[in-house]
PDB file of C-alpha atoms in Angstrom:
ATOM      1  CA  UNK R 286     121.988  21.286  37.629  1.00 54.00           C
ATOM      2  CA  UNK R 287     124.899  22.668  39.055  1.00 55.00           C
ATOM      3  CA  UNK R 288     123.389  26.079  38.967  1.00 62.00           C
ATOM      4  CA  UNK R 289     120.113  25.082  40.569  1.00 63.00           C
ATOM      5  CA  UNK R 290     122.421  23.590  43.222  1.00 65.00           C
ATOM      6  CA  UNK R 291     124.394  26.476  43.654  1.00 70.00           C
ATOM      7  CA  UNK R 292     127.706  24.321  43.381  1.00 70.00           C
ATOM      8  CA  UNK R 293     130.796  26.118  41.433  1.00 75.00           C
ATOM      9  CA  UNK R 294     132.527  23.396  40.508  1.00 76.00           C
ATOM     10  CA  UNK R 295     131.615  19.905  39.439  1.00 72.00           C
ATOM     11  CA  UNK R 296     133.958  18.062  42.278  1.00 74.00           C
ATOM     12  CA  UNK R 297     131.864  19.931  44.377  1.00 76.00           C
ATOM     13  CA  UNK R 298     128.347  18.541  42.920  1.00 74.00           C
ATOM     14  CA  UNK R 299     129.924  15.229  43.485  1.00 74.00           C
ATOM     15  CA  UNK R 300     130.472  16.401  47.436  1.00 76.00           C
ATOM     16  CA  UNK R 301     127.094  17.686  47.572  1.00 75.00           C
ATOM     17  CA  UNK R 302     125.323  14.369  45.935  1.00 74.00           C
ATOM     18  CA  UNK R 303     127.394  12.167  48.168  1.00 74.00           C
ATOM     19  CA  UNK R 304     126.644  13.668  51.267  1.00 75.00           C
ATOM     20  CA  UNK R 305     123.271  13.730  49.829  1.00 75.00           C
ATOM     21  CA  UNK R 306     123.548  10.011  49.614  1.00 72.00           C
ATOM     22  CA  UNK R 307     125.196   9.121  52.752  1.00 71.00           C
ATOM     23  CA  UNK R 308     122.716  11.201  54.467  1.00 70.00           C
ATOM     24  CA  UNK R 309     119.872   9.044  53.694  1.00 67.00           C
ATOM     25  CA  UNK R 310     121.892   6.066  54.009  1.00 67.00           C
ATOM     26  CA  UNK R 311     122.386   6.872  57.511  1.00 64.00           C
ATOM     27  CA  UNK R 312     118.695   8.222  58.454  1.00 63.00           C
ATOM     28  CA  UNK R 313     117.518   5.161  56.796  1.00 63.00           C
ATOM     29  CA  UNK R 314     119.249   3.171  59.226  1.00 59.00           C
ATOM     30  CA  UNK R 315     118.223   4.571  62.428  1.00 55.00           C
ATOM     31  CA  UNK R 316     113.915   4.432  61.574  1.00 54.00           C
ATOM     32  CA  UNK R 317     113.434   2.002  64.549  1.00 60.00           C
ATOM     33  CA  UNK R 318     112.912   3.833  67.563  1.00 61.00           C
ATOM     34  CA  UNK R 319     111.710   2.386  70.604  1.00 63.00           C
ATOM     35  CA  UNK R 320     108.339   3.232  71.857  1.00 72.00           C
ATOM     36  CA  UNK R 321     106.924   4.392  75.471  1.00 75.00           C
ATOM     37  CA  UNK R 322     103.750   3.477  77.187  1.00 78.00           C
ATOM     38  CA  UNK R 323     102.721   3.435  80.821  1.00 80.00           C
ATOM     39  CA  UNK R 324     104.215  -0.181  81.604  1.00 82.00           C
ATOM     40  CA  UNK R 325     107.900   1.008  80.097  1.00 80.00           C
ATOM     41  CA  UNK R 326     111.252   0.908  82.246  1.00 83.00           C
ATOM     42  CA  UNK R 327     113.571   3.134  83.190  1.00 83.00           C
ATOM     43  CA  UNK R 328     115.914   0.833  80.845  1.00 83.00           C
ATOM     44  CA  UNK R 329     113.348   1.693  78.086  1.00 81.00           C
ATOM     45  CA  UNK R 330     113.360   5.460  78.524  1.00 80.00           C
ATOM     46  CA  UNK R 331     116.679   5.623  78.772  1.00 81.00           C
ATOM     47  CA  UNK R 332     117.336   3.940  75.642  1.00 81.00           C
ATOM     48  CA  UNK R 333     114.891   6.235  73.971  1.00 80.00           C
ATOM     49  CA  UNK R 334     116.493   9.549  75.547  1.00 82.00           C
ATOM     50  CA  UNK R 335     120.425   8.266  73.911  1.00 83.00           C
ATOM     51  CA  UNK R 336     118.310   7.876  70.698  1.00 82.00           C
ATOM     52  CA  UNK R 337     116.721  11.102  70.430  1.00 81.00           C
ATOM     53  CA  UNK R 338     120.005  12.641  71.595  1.00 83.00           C
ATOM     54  CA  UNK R 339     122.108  10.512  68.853  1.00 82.00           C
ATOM     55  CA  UNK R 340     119.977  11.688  66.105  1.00 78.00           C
ATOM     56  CA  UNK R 341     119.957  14.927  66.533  1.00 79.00           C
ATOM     57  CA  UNK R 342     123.592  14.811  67.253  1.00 79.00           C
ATOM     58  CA  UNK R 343     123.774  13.228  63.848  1.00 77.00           C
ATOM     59  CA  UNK R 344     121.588  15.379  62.480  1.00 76.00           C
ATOM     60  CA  UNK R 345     123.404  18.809  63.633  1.00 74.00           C
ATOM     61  CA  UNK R 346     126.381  17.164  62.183  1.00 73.00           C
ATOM     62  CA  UNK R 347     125.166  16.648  58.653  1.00 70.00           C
ATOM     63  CA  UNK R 348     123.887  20.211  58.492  1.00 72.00           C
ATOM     64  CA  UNK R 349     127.106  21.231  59.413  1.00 72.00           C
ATOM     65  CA  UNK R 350     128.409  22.024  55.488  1.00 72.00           C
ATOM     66  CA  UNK R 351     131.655  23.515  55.786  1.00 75.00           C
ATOM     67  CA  UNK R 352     130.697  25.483  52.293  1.00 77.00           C
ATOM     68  CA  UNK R 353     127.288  26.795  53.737  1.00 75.00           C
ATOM     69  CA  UNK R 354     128.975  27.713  56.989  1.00 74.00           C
ATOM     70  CA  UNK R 355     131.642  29.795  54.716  1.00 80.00           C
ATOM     71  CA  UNK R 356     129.000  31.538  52.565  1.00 80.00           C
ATOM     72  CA  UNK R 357     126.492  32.471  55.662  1.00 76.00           C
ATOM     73  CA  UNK R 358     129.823  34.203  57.810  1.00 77.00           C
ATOM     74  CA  UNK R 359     131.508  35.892  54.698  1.00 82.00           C
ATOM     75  CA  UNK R 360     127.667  37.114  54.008  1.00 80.00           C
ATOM     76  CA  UNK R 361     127.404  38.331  57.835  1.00 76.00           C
ATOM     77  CA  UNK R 362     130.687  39.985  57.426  1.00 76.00           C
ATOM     78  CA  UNK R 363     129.390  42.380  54.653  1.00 78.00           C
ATOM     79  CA  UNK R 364     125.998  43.015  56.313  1.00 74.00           C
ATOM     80  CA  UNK R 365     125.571  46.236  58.372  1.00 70.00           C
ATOM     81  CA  UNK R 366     122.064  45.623  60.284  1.00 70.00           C
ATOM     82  CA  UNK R 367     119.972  42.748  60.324  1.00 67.00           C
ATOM     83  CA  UNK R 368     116.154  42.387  61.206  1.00 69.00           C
ATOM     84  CA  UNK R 369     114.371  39.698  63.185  1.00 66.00           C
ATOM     85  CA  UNK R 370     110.859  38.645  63.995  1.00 70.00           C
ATOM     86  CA  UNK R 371     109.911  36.406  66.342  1.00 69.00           C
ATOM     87  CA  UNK R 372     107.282  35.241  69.352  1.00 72.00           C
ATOM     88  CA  UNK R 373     107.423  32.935  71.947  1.00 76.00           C
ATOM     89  CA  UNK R 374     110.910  30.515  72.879  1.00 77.00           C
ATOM     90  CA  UNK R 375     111.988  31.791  69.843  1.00 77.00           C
ATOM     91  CA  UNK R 376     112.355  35.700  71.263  1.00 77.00           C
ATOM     92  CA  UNK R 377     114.491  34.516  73.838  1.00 78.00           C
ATOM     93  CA  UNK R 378     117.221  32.836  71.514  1.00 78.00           C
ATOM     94  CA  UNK R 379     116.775  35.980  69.944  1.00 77.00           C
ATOM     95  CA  UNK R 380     117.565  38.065  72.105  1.00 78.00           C
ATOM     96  CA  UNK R 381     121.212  35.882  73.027  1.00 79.00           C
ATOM     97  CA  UNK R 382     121.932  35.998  69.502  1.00 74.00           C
ATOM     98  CA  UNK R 383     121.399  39.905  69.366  1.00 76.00           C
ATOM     99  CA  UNK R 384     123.409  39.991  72.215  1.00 74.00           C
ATOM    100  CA  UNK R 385     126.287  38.361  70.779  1.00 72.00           C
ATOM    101  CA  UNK R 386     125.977  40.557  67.632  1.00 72.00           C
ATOM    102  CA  UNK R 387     125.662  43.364  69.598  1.00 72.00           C
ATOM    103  CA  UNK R 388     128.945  42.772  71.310  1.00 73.00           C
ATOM    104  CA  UNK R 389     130.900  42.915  67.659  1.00 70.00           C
ATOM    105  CA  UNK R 390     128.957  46.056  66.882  1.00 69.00           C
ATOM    106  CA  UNK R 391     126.775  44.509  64.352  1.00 66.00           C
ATOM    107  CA  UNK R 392     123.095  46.233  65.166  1.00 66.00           C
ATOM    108  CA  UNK R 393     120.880  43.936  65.460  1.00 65.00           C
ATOM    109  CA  UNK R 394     116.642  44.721  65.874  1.00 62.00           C
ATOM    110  CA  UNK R 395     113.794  42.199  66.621  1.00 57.00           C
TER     111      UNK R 395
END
């Protein structure tokens, strides 16, 4: 399992399954959403706008694995070109991030 998981150690299985955990602990919790029609309040959009920005606060936050992070720079480091494809809203991030690349001499082409 640990292999499958790509985990070294087994204390860090045990970090992996109890984030794991926690995560659905927490996403279980926050199901109930409010709903819009045409007869909702400002009071009502505005409640659903701080929940849609919570979650995906939360959400950013529990994809943020320290470990993943480490891998995915110490990976960049090594490479010497990467390759993207992409259409539509997507180009234009692309085209920041290539930027940013760009300007620590990393070639980037999309």
């Amino acid at each position: 399992m640990r292999k499958k998981l790509n985990v070294l150690s087994y204390q860090e299985l045990k970090k992996v399954l109890y984030s794991e955990c926690n995560e659905e602990r927490i996403l279980g919790k926050e199901d109930t959403y409010p709903n819009l029609n045409k007869k909702s309040t400002n009071r009502e959009s505005d409640s659903l706008l701080q929940y849609v920005y919570k979650k995906t606060i939360n959400e950013v936050n529990l994809l943020n694995n320290k470990i993943i992070i480490n891998r995915i720079v110490n990976q960049i480091i090594k490479i010497e070109e990467m390759e993207f494809y992409s259409t539509g809203i997507a180009y234009s991030v692309l085209e920041t991030v290539s930027h940013k690349f760009n300007s620590i001499e990393m070639e980037i082409n999309g």
